[in-house]
Amino acid sequence: MFKEIKAFSGFSVDDLSEAKVFYGKTLGLEVTEDTRMNLLTLHLATGAKILVYPKGKAHRAATFTILNFPVRDVERTVEALRSKGVRFEHYEGELQTDAKGIFRGGGPLIAWFTDPAGNILSVLQEA
């Protein structure tokens, strides 16, 4: 039924202006804004588009990773993002991260961070 439909994903933020700066300037994604509808569209290298919509005070940050960025070198990417003010999450237990915020416990190296609205994103090392 939906095989030929070009589906897309979306998520909410509490401040659309902050999201535009973060995704466009900090992460370097192509971001378009529909001021009439008060929406952002993130354009990914895969051709996928992700809708970002404001919910103001009703916004609740996702408690799971909403967007993963495969990168060649997690260490270098973490440092580059850190230099732009991005703070990485630190976890204990099964997903324990090191001092840089990188999980090295098996599988690809991965580091989680949040957007200004608290939504969780990751960078993970390509195999």
PDB file of C-alpha atoms in Angstrom:
ATOM      1  CA  MET A   1       0.000   0.000   0.000  1.00  0.00           C
ATOM      2  CA  PHE A   2       2.728   2.513   0.947  1.00  0.00           C
ATOM      3  CA  LYS A   3       5.583   1.079  -1.113  1.00  0.00           C
ATOM      4  CA  GLU A   4       5.588   3.977  -3.596  1.00  0.00           C
ATOM      5  CA  ILE A   5       4.791   6.722  -1.078  1.00  0.00           C
ATOM      6  CA  LYS A   6       7.685   9.005  -0.180  1.00  0.00           C
ATOM      7  CA  ALA A   7       7.235   8.979   3.590  1.00  0.00           C
ATOM      8  CA  PHE A   8       9.086  11.386   5.858  1.00  0.00           C
ATOM      9  CA  SER A   9       9.781  11.731   9.527  1.00  0.00           C
ATOM     10  CA  GLY A  10       9.400  14.682  11.824  1.00  0.00           C
ATOM     11  CA  PHE A  11       9.997  15.822  15.359  1.00  0.00           C
ATOM     12  CA  SER A  12       9.143  18.766  17.550  1.00  0.00           C
ATOM     13  CA  VAL A  13      11.260  21.466  19.142  1.00  0.00           C
ATOM     14  CA  ASP A  14      10.436  24.200  21.600  1.00  0.00           C
ATOM     15  CA  ASP A  15      12.131  26.991  19.617  1.00  0.00           C
ATOM     16  CA  LEU A  16      12.207  26.890  15.813  1.00  0.00           C
ATOM     17  CA  SER A  17      14.773  29.705  15.516  1.00  0.00           C
ATOM     18  CA  GLU A  18      17.243  27.877  17.777  1.00  0.00           C
ATOM     19  CA  ALA A  19      16.656  24.665  15.817  1.00  0.00           C
ATOM     20  CA  LYS A  20      17.362  26.446  12.529  1.00  0.00           C
ATOM     21  CA  VAL A  21      20.709  27.741  13.816  1.00  0.00           C
ATOM     22  CA  PHE A  22      21.682  24.406  15.402  1.00  0.00           C
ATOM     23  CA  TYR A  23      20.838  22.179  12.448  1.00  0.00           C
ATOM     24  CA  GLY A  24      21.962  24.666   9.796  1.00  0.00           C
ATOM     25  CA  LYS A  25      25.023  26.349  11.291  1.00  0.00           C
ATOM     26  CA  THR A  26      26.270  23.955  13.990  1.00  0.00           C
ATOM     27  CA  LEU A  27      25.619  20.674  12.164  1.00  0.00           C
ATOM     28  CA  GLY A  28      25.907  22.112   8.654  1.00  0.00           C
ATOM     29  CA  LEU A  29      22.730  20.584   7.247  1.00  0.00           C
ATOM     30  CA  GLU A  30      20.726  22.230   4.503  1.00  0.00           C
ATOM     31  CA  VAL A  31      17.694  23.702   6.247  1.00  0.00           C
ATOM     32  CA  THR A  32      14.756  25.341   4.524  1.00  0.00           C
ATOM     33  CA  GLU A  33      12.106  27.314   6.313  1.00  0.00           C
ATOM     34  CA  ASP A  34       8.437  27.600   5.466  1.00  0.00           C
ATOM     35  CA  THR A  35       7.490  30.820   7.234  1.00  0.00           C
ATOM     36  CA  ARG A  36       3.875  30.531   6.108  1.00  0.00           C
ATOM     37  CA  MET A  37       3.475  27.156   7.836  1.00  0.00           C
ATOM     38  CA  ASN A  38       6.098  27.887  10.552  1.00  0.00           C
ATOM     39  CA  LEU A  39       8.102  24.720   9.780  1.00  0.00           C
ATOM     40  CA  LEU A  40      11.674  23.720   9.007  1.00  0.00           C
ATOM     41  CA  THR A  41      12.790  20.971   6.654  1.00  0.00           C
ATOM     42  CA  LEU A  42      16.141  19.256   7.148  1.00  0.00           C
ATOM     43  CA  HIS A  43      17.578  17.981   3.860  1.00  0.00           C
ATOM     44  CA  LEU A  44      19.794  14.927   4.376  1.00  0.00           C
ATOM     45  CA  ALA A  45      22.488  13.684   2.000  1.00  0.00           C
ATOM     46  CA  THR A  46      20.410  10.540   1.390  1.00  0.00           C
ATOM     47  CA  GLY A  47      17.683  12.683  -0.165  1.00  0.00           C
ATOM     48  CA  ALA A  48      15.464  12.213   2.883  1.00  0.00           C
ATOM     49  CA  LYS A  49      13.686  15.200   4.348  1.00  0.00           C
ATOM     50  CA  ILE A  50      12.786  15.611   8.002  1.00  0.00           C
ATOM     51  CA  LEU A  51      10.104  18.001   9.169  1.00  0.00           C
ATOM     52  CA  VAL A  52      10.816  20.062  12.286  1.00  0.00           C
ATOM     53  CA  TYR A  53       7.814  21.712  13.878  1.00  0.00           C
ATOM     54  CA  PRO A  54       7.413  23.967  16.924  1.00  0.00           C
ATOM     55  CA  LYS A  55       5.452  22.947  19.997  1.00  0.00           C
ATOM     56  CA  GLY A  56       6.636  25.689  22.352  1.00  0.00           C
ATOM     57  CA  LYS A  57       6.083  24.864  26.007  1.00  0.00           C
ATOM     58  CA  ALA A  58       4.152  21.701  25.058  1.00  0.00           C
ATOM     59  CA  HIS A  59       7.348  20.186  23.582  1.00  0.00           C
ATOM     60  CA  ARG A  60       8.746  17.101  25.301  1.00  0.00           C
ATOM     61  CA  ALA A  61      12.196  15.994  24.205  1.00  0.00           C
ATOM     62  CA  ALA A  62      12.449  12.521  22.707  1.00  0.00           C
ATOM     63  CA  THR A  63      13.879   9.974  25.137  1.00  0.00           C
ATOM     64  CA  PHE A  64      15.404   7.982  22.270  1.00  0.00           C
ATOM     65  CA  THR A  65      17.783   8.770  19.424  1.00  0.00           C
ATOM     66  CA  ILE A  66      15.836  10.571  16.707  1.00  0.00           C
ATOM     67  CA  LEU A  67      18.650  11.018  14.191  1.00  0.00           C
ATOM     68  CA  ASN A  68      21.941   9.167  13.628  1.00  0.00           C
ATOM     69  CA  PHE A  69      24.848  10.573  11.641  1.00  0.00           C
ATOM     70  CA  PRO A  70      27.309   7.936  10.360  1.00  0.00           C
ATOM     71  CA  VAL A  71      30.799   9.455  10.251  1.00  0.00           C
ATOM     72  CA  ARG A  72      34.254   8.219   9.272  1.00  0.00           C
ATOM     73  CA  ASP A  73      35.926   9.254  12.520  1.00  0.00           C
ATOM     74  CA  VAL A  74      33.853   9.612  15.688  1.00  0.00           C
ATOM     75  CA  GLU A  75      36.778  11.008  17.697  1.00  0.00           C
ATOM     76  CA  ARG A  76      37.404  13.806  15.193  1.00  0.00           C
ATOM     77  CA  THR A  77      33.686  14.545  14.802  1.00  0.00           C
ATOM     78  CA  VAL A  78      33.166  14.735  18.567  1.00  0.00           C
ATOM     79  CA  GLU A  79      36.043  17.197  18.859  1.00  0.00           C
ATOM     80  CA  ALA A  80      34.744  19.307  15.941  1.00  0.00           C
ATOM     81  CA  LEU A  81      31.253  19.461  17.416  1.00  0.00           C
ATOM     82  CA  ARG A  82      32.602  20.165  20.884  1.00  0.00           C
ATOM     83  CA  SER A  83      34.487  23.162  19.438  1.00  0.00           C
ATOM     84  CA  LYS A  84      31.105  24.464  18.230  1.00  0.00           C
ATOM     85  CA  GLY A  85      29.628  24.210  21.727  1.00  0.00           C
ATOM     86  CA  VAL A  86      27.936  20.794  21.441  1.00  0.00           C
ATOM     87  CA  ARG A  87      27.920  18.875  24.722  1.00  0.00           C
ATOM     88  CA  PHE A  88      27.951  15.093  24.672  1.00  0.00           C
ATOM     89  CA  GLU A  89      25.919  12.852  26.912  1.00  0.00           C
ATOM     90  CA  HIS A  90      27.621  10.634  29.491  1.00  0.00           C
ATOM     91  CA  TYR A  91      26.051   7.308  30.384  1.00  0.00           C
ATOM     92  CA  GLU A  92      26.826   4.672  32.986  1.00  0.00           C
ATOM     93  CA  GLY A  93      25.989   0.988  33.012  1.00  0.00           C
ATOM     94  CA  GLU A  94      25.449  -1.034  29.851  1.00  0.00           C
ATOM     95  CA  LEU A  95      26.021   1.960  27.547  1.00  0.00           C
ATOM     96  CA  GLN A  96      28.852   3.488  29.573  1.00  0.00           C
ATOM     97  CA  THR A  97      30.647   6.262  27.723  1.00  0.00           C
ATOM     98  CA  ASP A  98      34.191   7.480  28.279  1.00  0.00           C
ATOM     99  CA  ALA A  99      35.279  10.971  29.337  1.00  0.00           C
ATOM    100  CA  LYS A 100      34.708  12.253  25.780  1.00  0.00           C
ATOM    101  CA  GLY A 101      31.188  10.834  25.715  1.00  0.00           C
ATOM    102  CA  ILE A 102      32.044   7.967  23.340  1.00  0.00           C
ATOM    103  CA  PHE A 103      30.655   4.458  23.825  1.00  0.00           C
ATOM    104  CA  ARG A 104      33.358   1.864  23.156  1.00  0.00           C
ATOM    105  CA  GLY A 105      31.628  -1.232  24.521  1.00  0.00           C
ATOM    106  CA  GLY A 106      31.188  -3.206  21.311  1.00  0.00           C
ATOM    107  CA  GLY A 107      29.756  -2.449  17.905  1.00  0.00           C
ATOM    108  CA  PRO A 108      30.468   0.896  16.282  1.00  0.00           C
ATOM    109  CA  LEU A 109      31.903   3.770  18.280  1.00  0.00           C
ATOM    110  CA  ILE A 110      29.004   6.087  19.064  1.00  0.00           C
ATOM    111  CA  ALA A 111      28.480   9.364  20.901  1.00  0.00           C
ATOM    112  CA  TRP A 112      25.160  10.928  21.798  1.00  0.00           C
ATOM    113  CA  PHE A 113      24.323  14.618  22.070  1.00  0.00           C
ATOM    114  CA  THR A 114      21.173  16.730  22.182  1.00  0.00           C
ATOM    115  CA  ASP A 115      19.768  19.527  20.098  1.00  0.00           C
ATOM    116  CA  PRO A 116      18.725  22.767  21.873  1.00  0.00           C
ATOM    117  CA  ALA A 117      15.270  21.236  22.496  1.00  0.00           C
ATOM    118  CA  GLY A 118      16.771  18.187  24.234  1.00  0.00           C
ATOM    119  CA  ASN A 119      16.138  15.678  21.435  1.00  0.00           C
ATOM    120  CA  ILE A 120      18.837  12.976  21.286  1.00  0.00           C
ATOM    121  CA  LEU A 121      21.100  12.662  18.225  1.00  0.00           C
ATOM    122  CA  SER A 122      24.183  10.538  17.633  1.00  0.00           C
ATOM    123  CA  VAL A 123      27.342  10.269  15.607  1.00  0.00           C
ATOM    124  CA  LEU A 124      28.515   6.734  14.963  1.00  0.00           C
ATOM    125  CA  GLN A 125      31.565   5.435  13.225  1.00  0.00           C
ATOM    126  CA  GLU A 126      30.943   3.831   9.839  1.00  0.00           C
ATOM    127  CA  ALA A 127      32.170   0.261   9.540  1.00  0.00           C
TER     128      ALA A 127
END
